[in-house]
Coordinates of C-alpha atoms in Angstrom, one line a residue:
M1 CA 118.5 133.5 170.1
I2 CA 118.3 133.9 166.5
V3 CA 117.3 130.1 166.1
G4 CA 114.9 130.2 169.0
A5 CA 113.5 133.3 167.4
F6 CA 113.2 131.6 164.2
I7 CA 111.3 128.4 165.7
M8 CA 109.0 130.8 167.8
A9 CA 108.1 132.5 164.4
A10 CA 107.4 129.2 162.5
L11 CA 105.3 127.9 165.5
F12 CA 103.3 131.0 165.3
I13 CA 102.7 130.7 161.7
I14 CA 101.5 127.0 162.0
L15 CA 99.3 128.0 164.9
L16 CA 97.8 130.5 162.7
R17 CA 97.4 128.1 160.0
L18 CA 95.7 125.5 162.4
A19 CA 93.4 128.4 163.8
D20 CA 92.4 129.4 160.0
I21 CA 91.6 125.6 159.3
Q22 CA 89.9 124.8 162.7
L23 CA 88.1 127.9 163.9
I24 CA 88.2 130.7 161.2
N25 CA 87.4 129.3 157.8
T26 CA 86.1 126.1 158.6
E27 CA 82.9 126.4 156.4
S28 CA 84.6 128.3 153.5
F29 CA 88.2 127.4 153.1
S30 CA 90.2 128.8 150.3
K31 CA 89.0 130.4 147.0
K32 CA 86.9 127.3 146.6
G33 CA 84.9 127.8 149.6
I34 CA 85.3 124.3 151.0
N35 CA 83.4 123.3 153.8
L36 CA 85.8 121.6 156.0
V37 CA 83.6 120.2 158.5
Q38 CA 81.3 118.5 155.6
E39 CA 84.7 117.3 154.3
S40 CA 85.6 115.5 157.4
V41 CA 82.2 113.9 157.6
N42 CA 82.6 112.7 153.9
Q43 CA 86.0 111.0 154.9
R44 CA 84.2 108.8 157.4
T45 CA 80.8 108.0 155.4
Q46 CA 80.1 106.2 152.3
E47 CA 77.0 107.1 150.4
V48 CA 74.9 106.8 147.4
V49 CA 73.6 110.0 145.8
I50 CA 70.1 109.3 144.6
D51 CA 69.3 113.0 143.4
D52 CA 72.0 115.7 143.3
G53 CA 69.1 118.2 143.5
R54 CA 69.7 120.2 140.5
G55 CA 66.4 121.1 138.3
R56 CA 65.4 119.0 135.3
F57 CA 64.3 119.8 131.7
V58 CA 61.1 118.0 130.1
D59 CA 59.7 118.6 126.7
R60 CA 56.3 120.0 126.1
N61 CA 54.7 116.7 126.9
G62 CA 56.5 116.3 130.0
E63 CA 59.2 113.6 128.9
P64 CA 62.5 113.9 130.5
L65 CA 65.2 115.4 128.0
K66 CA 68.3 114.8 130.2
N67 CA 68.1 112.9 133.2
Q68 CA 65.4 110.2 134.2
A69 CA 64.5 108.3 137.4
E70 CA 66.0 104.9 136.9
P71 CA 65.1 102.0 139.0
S72 CA 68.2 100.8 140.8
L73 CA 69.5 98.3 143.2
V74 CA 71.9 99.4 145.8
L75 CA 74.2 97.2 148.0
F76 CA 76.3 98.2 150.8
P77 CA 79.9 96.7 151.1
F78 CA 79.2 95.6 154.8
L79 CA 76.9 93.0 153.2
K80 CA 80.0 90.8 152.9
E81 CA 80.4 90.8 156.6
I82 CA 77.0 89.7 157.4
D83 CA 74.7 86.8 156.6
W84 CA 71.8 88.2 154.1
P85 CA 69.4 86.4 151.8
V86 CA 71.4 87.0 148.6
E87 CA 69.3 84.3 146.6
K88 CA 66.1 86.1 147.4
I89 CA 67.5 89.2 145.9
A90 CA 69.0 87.3 142.9
E91 CA 66.1 85.9 142.1
I92 CA 64.1 89.2 142.0
V93 CA 66.7 91.0 139.9
N94 CA 67.4 87.9 137.6
V95 CA 71.1 88.0 138.4
P96 CA 73.1 85.0 139.5
S97 CA 74.0 85.3 143.3
T98 CA 77.6 84.4 142.6
R99 CA 77.9 87.6 140.6
L100 CA 76.1 89.6 143.5
N101 CA 78.8 88.0 146.0
N102 CA 81.7 88.5 143.7
M103 CA 80.8 92.2 143.4
L104 CA 80.6 92.6 147.1
T105 CA 83.9 91.0 147.8
S106 CA 85.7 93.5 146.2
A107 CA 83.7 96.4 146.8
S108 CA 85.0 99.4 148.9
E109 CA 82.0 101.5 148.0
P110 CA 78.2 101.0 147.5
I111 CA 77.3 99.0 144.4
V112 CA 74.5 100.4 142.2
L113 CA 73.0 98.0 139.5
S114 CA 70.8 99.6 137.0
T115 CA 70.3 99.2 133.1
N116 CA 74.0 100.1 132.4
E117 CA 74.9 96.9 134.3
G118 CA 72.3 95.0 132.6
V119 CA 69.8 95.0 135.4
R120 CA 66.4 96.2 134.4
L121 CA 63.9 96.8 137.4
S122 CA 60.3 97.6 137.5
S123 CA 58.3 99.3 140.2
K124 CA 57.0 96.1 141.4
E125 CA 60.3 94.5 141.7
L126 CA 61.6 97.5 143.7
E127 CA 58.7 97.0 145.9
K128 CA 59.5 93.4 146.5
I129 CA 63.3 94.3 147.3
N130 CA 62.3 96.9 150.1
Q131 CA 59.7 94.6 151.5
L132 CA 62.4 92.1 152.6
E133 CA 63.9 95.0 154.9
I134 CA 67.3 93.8 154.3
P135 CA 70.0 96.0 156.1
G136 CA 72.1 97.4 153.3
V137 CA 69.8 96.4 150.3
F138 CA 67.6 99.2 148.6
G139 CA 65.5 99.4 145.8
I140 CA 65.5 103.2 144.6
Y141 CA 64.6 105.3 141.8
R142 CA 68.0 107.0 141.2
Q143 CA 68.4 110.2 138.8
S144 CA 70.6 109.3 135.9
P145 CA 71.5 110.4 132.4
L146 CA 69.2 109.0 129.6
E147 CA 70.5 106.1 127.8
E148 CA 70.6 108.3 124.5
S149 CA 71.1 111.8 125.1
I150 CA 69.2 114.3 122.8
G151 CA 69.4 118.0 122.3
E152 CA 72.8 118.3 123.8
H153 CA 73.7 121.8 122.3
I154 CA 70.1 123.2 123.4
I155 CA 70.0 121.6 127.0
G156 CA 73.9 122.3 127.3
I157 CA 76.3 121.2 129.8
T158 CA 77.4 121.4 133.5
G159 CA 80.7 121.5 135.3
E160 CA 82.5 122.4 138.4
N161 CA 84.3 125.5 138.9
A162 CA 84.4 126.5 142.4
E163 CA 85.8 130.2 141.7
L164 CA 83.1 130.9 139.4
L165 CA 80.5 129.5 141.5
R166 CA 81.6 131.9 144.3
K167 CA 81.7 134.8 142.0
K168 CA 78.4 134.2 140.3
Y169 CA 76.4 133.5 143.8
P170 CA 78.4 135.2 146.6
D171 CA 75.3 134.8 148.7
K172 CA 74.7 131.3 148.2
K173 CA 77.4 130.1 150.8
D174 CA 75.9 126.9 151.7
L175 CA 76.3 125.6 148.2
S176 CA 79.2 122.8 148.1
Y177 CA 82.2 124.0 146.0
K178 CA 81.6 120.8 144.0
T179 CA 78.2 122.0 143.0
Q180 CA 77.5 121.7 139.2
I181 CA 76.9 125.0 137.3
G182 CA 75.7 125.7 133.7
I183 CA 78.3 126.1 131.2
T184 CA 76.4 126.1 127.9
G185 CA 72.8 126.2 126.6
L186 CA 69.8 126.2 128.8
E187 CA 71.9 124.9 131.7
K188 CA 73.7 128.3 131.7
A189 CA 70.5 130.3 130.9
F190 CA 68.6 129.0 133.9
D191 CA 71.3 128.2 136.1
E192 CA 70.2 130.2 139.1
F193 CA 66.8 128.5 139.0
L194 CA 68.5 125.0 138.6
L195 CA 71.0 125.1 141.5
P196 CA 70.4 122.5 144.0
D197 CA 68.8 123.1 147.4
A198 CA 69.9 119.6 149.0
E199 CA 70.9 116.2 148.0
T200 CA 69.0 113.2 148.4
K201 CA 71.1 110.2 149.6
L202 CA 71.7 106.8 151.4
L203 CA 74.8 107.0 153.6
Y204 CA 76.5 105.2 156.4
H205 CA 79.5 105.8 158.7
V206 CA 82.6 103.7 158.5
D207 CA 85.8 103.7 160.4
G208 CA 89.4 103.8 158.6
D209 CA 89.2 100.4 157.2
G210 CA 85.7 100.8 155.7
N211 CA 83.8 98.9 158.3
P212 CA 80.7 100.1 159.8
L213 CA 81.3 102.6 162.7
F214 CA 77.6 102.9 164.4
G215 CA 76.3 99.4 163.4
I216 CA 74.9 98.6 159.9
N217 CA 72.1 101.2 160.1
V218 CA 72.0 103.2 156.6
K219 CA 70.4 106.6 156.9
Y220 CA 68.0 108.2 154.2
I221 CA 68.6 111.9 153.8
A222 CA 66.1 113.7 151.8
D223 CA 65.3 117.2 151.0
S224 CA 61.9 118.1 152.6
N225 CA 61.4 121.2 150.3
P226 CA 58.3 120.9 148.3
F227 CA 59.4 123.7 145.7
Y228 CA 62.9 122.6 144.7
P229 CA 64.1 121.4 142.5
V230 CA 62.3 122.8 139.7
T231 CA 61.5 121.7 136.3
V232 CA 62.0 123.5 133.2
E233 CA 59.3 122.8 130.8
T234 CA 60.7 123.4 127.3
T235 CA 58.8 123.8 124.2
L236 CA 60.7 121.0 122.5
D237 CA 59.0 117.6 121.3
K238 CA 61.1 114.8 122.1
E239 CA 59.8 112.6 119.3
L240 CA 60.5 115.4 116.6
Q241 CA 63.9 116.3 118.3
T242 CA 64.9 112.6 118.0
M243 CA 63.7 112.3 114.5
A244 CA 65.5 115.4 113.6
E245 CA 68.9 114.1 114.9
E246 CA 68.1 110.7 113.1
V247 CA 67.5 112.5 109.7
L248 CA 70.9 114.8 110.0
N249 CA 72.9 111.7 110.9
K250 CA 71.1 109.6 108.0
Q251 CA 72.2 112.4 105.2
K252 CA 75.7 112.7 106.8
V253 CA 75.3 116.3 107.8
E254 CA 78.2 116.6 109.9
N255 CA 78.7 120.5 110.1
G256 CA 75.5 122.5 110.3
G257 CA 72.0 121.6 111.6
L258 CA 68.4 122.6 111.6
V259 CA 65.7 124.3 113.5
L260 CA 61.9 123.6 113.6
L261 CA 59.4 126.3 114.6
D262 CA 55.8 125.7 115.5
I263 CA 54.4 128.8 113.4
E264 CA 51.5 129.6 115.6
T265 CA 53.4 130.0 118.7
N266 CA 57.0 130.6 117.4
N267 CA 58.0 127.9 119.7
V268 CA 61.2 125.5 118.8
L269 CA 59.9 122.1 118.3
A270 CA 63.5 120.7 117.5
M271 CA 67.1 122.1 117.1
V272 CA 70.1 120.4 116.3
S273 CA 73.6 121.6 115.9
K274 CA 76.7 119.8 114.2
P275 CA 79.3 118.4 115.0
E276 CA 78.0 116.5 117.8
L277 CA 79.1 117.6 121.3
N278 CA 82.2 116.6 122.6
R279 CA 83.3 118.1 126.0
S280 CA 87.1 117.8 124.9
D281 CA 86.5 119.8 121.6
N282 CA 85.8 123.5 122.2
H283 CA 84.9 123.7 118.8
S284 CA 81.6 121.2 119.3
L285 CA 80.6 123.0 122.0
T286 CA 79.0 125.9 119.6
N287 CA 75.6 125.9 119.0
Y288 CA 75.8 126.8 115.3
M289 CA 72.1 127.5 114.8
L290 CA 72.6 130.8 117.0
Q291 CA 75.9 131.8 115.2
P292 CA 75.9 134.1 112.1
I293 CA 76.9 132.5 108.9
F294 CA 76.8 133.4 105.2
P295 CA 73.4 132.9 103.8
G296 CA 73.7 133.0 100.1
S297 CA 70.5 133.1 97.9
V298 CA 68.3 132.7 100.8
F299 CA 68.9 136.5 101.5
K300 CA 67.3 137.1 98.1
T301 CA 64.0 137.0 100.1
V302 CA 65.1 140.2 101.7
I303 CA 65.8 141.9 98.6
S304 CA 62.4 140.7 97.1
A305 CA 60.5 142.0 100.4
A306 CA 62.3 145.1 99.9
A307 CA 61.3 145.5 96.3
I308 CA 57.7 144.8 96.9
E309 CA 57.6 147.5 99.8
Y310 CA 59.3 150.1 97.6
G311 CA 57.2 149.2 94.4
L312 CA 59.8 147.6 92.4
D313 CA 57.9 144.4 91.8
D314 CA 56.4 145.0 88.3
A315 CA 55.0 141.7 87.1
T316 CA 55.7 142.4 83.6
R317 CA 59.2 143.5 83.9
E318 CA 61.9 141.1 82.4
F319 CA 65.5 140.6 83.4
N320 CA 68.5 139.4 81.3
C321 CA 69.5 136.5 83.4
N322 CA 72.1 135.6 80.8
L323 CA 74.2 138.2 82.7
N324 CA 76.1 137.6 85.9
L325 CA 75.5 139.3 89.0
Y326 CA 77.7 142.1 87.9
G327 CA 75.8 142.7 84.7
E328 CA 78.4 141.0 82.6
N329 CA 78.1 138.3 80.0
D330 CA 80.6 135.8 80.9
G331 CA 79.0 132.8 79.5
G332 CA 78.1 131.4 83.0
Q333 CA 74.4 131.9 82.8
D334 CA 71.8 131.1 80.1
D335 CA 68.4 131.5 81.7
G336 CA 67.4 134.1 79.2
M337 CA 64.7 137.0 80.1
L338 CA 62.8 136.1 83.3
T339 CA 60.2 138.2 85.1
F340 CA 60.7 139.0 89.0
A341 CA 58.8 135.8 90.2
R342 CA 60.5 133.4 87.9
S343 CA 63.9 135.0 88.7
F344 CA 63.2 134.2 92.4
A345 CA 62.1 130.7 91.3
K346 CA 65.4 130.1 89.6
S347 CA 67.5 132.3 91.7
C348 CA 68.9 134.4 88.9
N349 CA 71.6 136.6 90.5
Y350 CA 71.4 139.5 88.2
T351 CA 67.7 140.4 88.8
F352 CA 68.4 140.9 92.3
T353 CA 71.8 142.7 91.9
T354 CA 69.6 145.0 89.6
L355 CA 66.9 145.5 92.3
A356 CA 69.1 146.1 95.3
E357 CA 71.0 148.9 93.3
E358 CA 67.7 150.4 92.7
L359 CA 66.7 150.1 96.1
M360 CA 70.0 151.7 97.4
E361 CA 69.2 154.9 95.2
K362 CA 65.8 155.1 96.7
D363 CA 66.6 154.4 100.5
A364 CA 70.3 153.5 101.7
S365 CA 68.9 151.9 104.8
A366 CA 66.2 149.9 102.7
I367 CA 67.8 146.4 102.8
E368 CA 68.9 146.1 106.4
E369 CA 65.5 147.8 107.6
T370 CA 63.4 145.0 105.6
A371 CA 65.8 142.6 107.2
T372 CA 64.8 143.7 110.5
K373 CA 61.1 144.1 109.6
L374 CA 61.2 140.3 108.7
G375 CA 62.5 139.2 112.1
L376 CA 65.8 138.0 110.4
I377 CA 68.8 140.2 111.9
G378 CA 68.0 139.3 115.3
P379 CA 68.4 138.9 118.3
V380 CA 65.1 137.1 117.8
G381 CA 65.2 134.6 120.8
W382 CA 62.8 135.3 123.9
T383 CA 64.0 138.3 125.9
G384 CA 62.1 139.9 128.7
E385 CA 61.9 140.6 132.6
V386 CA 62.0 137.9 134.8
F387 CA 62.0 138.3 138.5
H388 CA 65.4 140.4 139.1
Y389 CA 66.7 139.9 135.7
P390 CA 65.6 143.1 133.4
Q391 CA 66.7 141.3 130.5
F392 CA 66.6 137.6 130.9
K393 CA 67.4 135.8 127.7
Q394 CA 66.4 132.0 126.7
F395 CA 69.2 131.9 124.2
P396 CA 72.2 133.9 125.8
E397 CA 74.5 132.4 123.3
E398 CA 72.5 133.9 120.2
K399 CA 74.6 136.5 118.1
S400 CA 72.9 139.3 116.0
G401 CA 73.2 139.0 112.3
R402 CA 74.1 141.8 109.9
V403 CA 73.8 143.2 106.3
W404 CA 76.6 145.8 106.0
G405 CA 80.2 145.5 107.5
N406 CA 81.0 149.0 106.4
D407 CA 78.6 151.9 105.8
A408 CA 80.8 153.1 102.8
D409 CA 80.0 149.8 100.8
K410 CA 76.3 151.3 100.3
K411 CA 78.0 153.3 97.7
V412 CA 80.0 150.6 96.0
K413 CA 78.3 148.8 93.1
R414 CA 80.2 145.6 93.6
A415 CA 79.6 145.6 97.2
I416 CA 75.8 146.3 96.8
D417 CA 75.8 143.3 94.2
Q418 CA 77.6 140.9 96.5
T419 CA 75.3 141.7 99.4
A420 CA 72.3 141.5 97.4
I421 CA 73.0 137.6 96.8
G422 CA 73.9 137.0 100.5
Q423 CA 77.7 137.4 100.3
K424 CA 80.1 140.1 101.3
D425 CA 79.6 141.1 105.0
V426 CA 76.0 139.4 105.1
K427 CA 75.9 137.0 108.1
V428 CA 72.7 135.7 109.8
T429 CA 71.7 132.9 112.2
P430 CA 69.9 130.0 111.0
L431 CA 67.5 130.9 114.0
G432 CA 67.0 134.2 112.3
V433 CA 66.3 132.6 109.2
V434 CA 63.9 130.3 110.4
N435 CA 62.2 133.1 112.2
M436 CA 62.1 135.1 109.2
M437 CA 60.1 132.2 107.2
S438 CA 57.8 132.0 110.2
T439 CA 56.7 135.6 110.0
I440 CA 56.2 135.4 106.4
A441 CA 54.1 132.4 106.8
R442 CA 52.0 134.2 109.8
G443 CA 51.4 137.3 107.4
G444 CA 54.2 139.5 108.5
Q445 CA 53.6 139.2 112.2
K446 CA 56.9 139.3 114.1
K447 CA 57.3 137.2 117.2
Q448 CA 60.3 136.2 119.6
V449 CA 61.3 132.8 119.3
R450 CA 60.6 130.7 122.7
I451 CA 62.1 127.6 123.5
V452 CA 60.9 127.6 127.5
E453 CA 57.3 127.9 128.3
N454 CA 57.1 127.2 132.1
I455 CA 59.3 126.8 135.2
L456 CA 57.6 124.3 137.7
Y457 CA 58.1 123.9 141.3
K458 CA 58.7 120.3 142.6
N459 CA 55.0 120.0 143.8
G460 CA 53.8 120.8 140.0
T461 CA 52.6 124.2 140.7
N462 CA 53.7 127.0 138.3
M463 CA 56.7 129.2 139.3
Y464 CA 57.1 131.2 136.1
S465 CA 55.3 131.4 132.6
F466 CA 57.1 132.9 129.6
S467 CA 54.7 134.7 127.6
S468 CA 54.5 135.0 123.7
N469 CA 56.1 138.2 122.9
S470 CA 56.1 140.3 119.7
I471 CA 59.5 141.6 118.3
E472 CA 59.3 145.5 118.6
G473 CA 59.5 147.8 115.5
E474 CA 57.9 147.8 112.0
S475 CA 56.8 144.8 110.1
I476 CA 56.3 144.1 106.4
S477 CA 52.8 145.0 105.1
P478 CA 50.2 142.2 104.8
Y479 CA 50.6 142.5 100.8
T480 CA 54.3 141.9 100.8
A481 CA 53.8 138.9 103.2
S482 CA 51.3 137.6 100.7
S483 CA 53.3 138.3 97.6
L484 CA 56.3 136.6 99.3
Q485 CA 54.4 133.6 100.3
K486 CA 53.6 133.2 96.2
L487 CA 57.3 133.4 95.6
L488 CA 58.2 130.8 98.0
R489 CA 55.8 128.4 96.6
L490 CA 56.9 129.2 93.1
V491 CA 60.3 127.9 94.0
V492 CA 58.8 124.4 94.3
T493 CA 56.0 124.5 91.7
D494 CA 58.2 126.0 88.9
P495 CA 59.6 123.2 86.6
E496 CA 62.8 124.9 86.9
G497 CA 62.7 126.2 90.3
T498 CA 65.6 125.3 92.9
G499 CA 63.3 123.5 95.2
R500 CA 61.4 121.5 92.6
R501 CA 62.4 118.3 94.3
F502 CA 59.7 119.2 97.1
Q503 CA 56.8 118.7 94.5
T504 CA 56.9 115.1 95.5
S505 CA 56.8 116.1 99.2
P506 CA 53.8 114.7 101.1
L507 CA 53.0 118.0 102.3
E508 CA 53.1 121.3 100.2
V509 CA 56.3 123.1 100.8
S510 CA 57.2 126.7 100.2
G511 CA 60.9 128.0 100.8
K512 CA 64.0 129.2 99.3
S513 CA 67.5 127.7 98.7
G514 CA 70.8 129.2 99.2
T515 CA 74.4 128.3 98.3
A516 CA 77.1 130.6 99.8
Q517 CA 80.9 130.9 99.0
T518 CA 82.8 130.7 102.2
G519 CA 86.3 131.5 101.1
K520 CA 87.5 128.2 102.1
K521 CA 88.8 125.1 100.4
N522 CA 89.1 121.3 101.5
A523 CA 92.2 119.4 101.2
K524 CA 91.4 118.4 97.5
G525 CA 91.4 122.1 96.8
E526 CA 87.5 122.2 96.3
T527 CA 85.6 125.3 96.9
L528 CA 83.4 125.0 100.2
Y529 CA 79.8 126.4 100.6
N530 CA 77.1 126.9 103.0
K531 CA 74.1 125.1 101.6
W532 CA 70.6 126.1 102.8
F533 CA 67.1 125.2 102.4
A534 CA 64.5 127.2 104.4
G535 CA 60.6 127.3 104.2
Y536 CA 57.6 126.3 105.8
F537 CA 54.8 123.7 105.5
P538 CA 52.0 122.9 104.6
S539 CA 51.9 125.8 102.1
N540 CA 48.1 126.5 102.2
S541 CA 47.7 126.1 106.2
P542 CA 51.3 126.8 107.5
K543 CA 52.1 124.9 110.6
Y544 CA 55.8 124.3 110.6
A545 CA 58.9 126.5 109.8
L546 CA 62.2 124.7 109.1
V547 CA 65.7 125.6 108.0
V548 CA 68.3 123.2 107.2
V549 CA 71.8 124.4 106.8
E550 CA 75.2 122.3 105.9
M551 CA 78.3 124.7 106.4
D552 CA 81.7 124.1 104.7
T553 CA 80.5 121.4 102.1
T554 CA 81.0 120.7 98.4
S555 CA 77.7 121.3 96.4
A556 CA 77.7 117.5 95.4
E557 CA 78.2 116.3 98.9
A558 CA 75.5 118.5 100.6
G559 CA 72.6 116.8 102.2
T560 CA 70.5 119.9 103.0
N561 CA 67.6 119.3 100.6
A562 CA 67.6 115.7 101.3
A563 CA 67.3 116.5 105.3
F564 CA 64.7 119.0 104.4
Y565 CA 62.4 116.5 102.6
D566 CA 63.0 113.8 105.1
V567 CA 61.9 116.0 108.1
V568 CA 58.7 117.0 106.0
N569 CA 57.9 113.3 105.2
E570 CA 58.6 112.1 109.0
I571 CA 56.3 114.9 110.2
S572 CA 53.5 114.0 107.7
K573 CA 53.7 110.3 109.2
L574 CA 53.6 111.7 112.8
D575 CA 50.6 114.1 112.3
K576 CA 48.6 111.2 110.7

């Protein structure tokens, strides 16, 4: 009786399990929400996905940034069992017929031939293929990754995560558990808009041996929705983005990056982060243009702005630039007596530590408030209400910068001195730095940085437009902005200025260099720095703001200034 009871209980459990699989949770099985009905259909079909239905990204001119519609030839395996005009297809696609037959002989899944397989087709050739009306032979435009990927950190990556999918979108039960979701970048920020409505595919039914189950008819299944998938129209310029990536590679900037803005609109035209994205290396997934790092002397722009705002910019006053940042004569400096303006051009530490100490006596909040007025501290990326999102962010991974780590440091002379030159606890993002330069070039007007302008429906109509938003809060005065413009230009025109190499630039450059200690050393025991150059051009009629930073480098190896110079040079050619 005990054994019988045990057997009955086991059978009852098995029946419950069968009921769960076949009757109760057939369309949402397990935590992954697997549709068992669909999976059973998939087991007896072979298919070619033409378009997974996820939204796309294009640049400001409509050029694709991640995927493209690539002309492709599709051959289904059952062709090896029938007579078909292989010679005609071989002639159209310029591939030996023997190669096509050999591929089919060993094929158990549909074969797709495109650029990756050395087959380049035009729209006319696709038309010729389809006019032959051969069962199992199709010329299609298939969504595929671009041959050379660009802007990977900006666009971001996607991946399968069934549990996260169900958690984020509990109401979207029709989504397959294999649906890709955004993990980083714009893929993550715009994920809900990009989710697929349905796939477009070619399929046919097979038996257990892979032979046609219902004849050789291949079905074309397409989404008839005129609105989806959507297209996210970014502000990026594909040509400028490609150029920027090539420049950093040429100058061997392996850890850092750059950001290029259109000053009038404050739109991102190009953004590159290094090291290059590698999905197996979590370190490389980070977009360092959105992460706070030590700015070094670039931060003297903030001290200068505060000094001007608080009336400490006496043009006749001179500072003893033979002294170090603490006011000590250690023999490491020999620039002599310099005015405020020339101190900025030559990046004299003592001048700015002196001014910072005087500012803190006047107002303990002067430095961080000025940094905020300049649009430096952040977050500075586009934020606003979008449909049911009260605080939608175009840069969800952007971090805020900071000036002070501890308010007690505001009363410590050495802490003030180190803060004045962009060290101690000062950390800002490259996006914040380039936004500061753009703000100065516009005369002090602060704007949010935008990287997406529109979301377009499939039929081309507008789903949503992102307005050009100002950053709330006080701004620097027009006088301060004008004074900073003169200082930034002097960095280049002064014979001993830290940006004098840009005197030969094809476009007039205004900017500020920076070197920040990181507290790290390389394998040789050499001190590592963050090397910066940030500015705008042309100086007289500012159009572009640019920041280039190389992290954890020795001064001798840094390619920062060379990369900035090359970008200006290439843009001058493109503008012509």
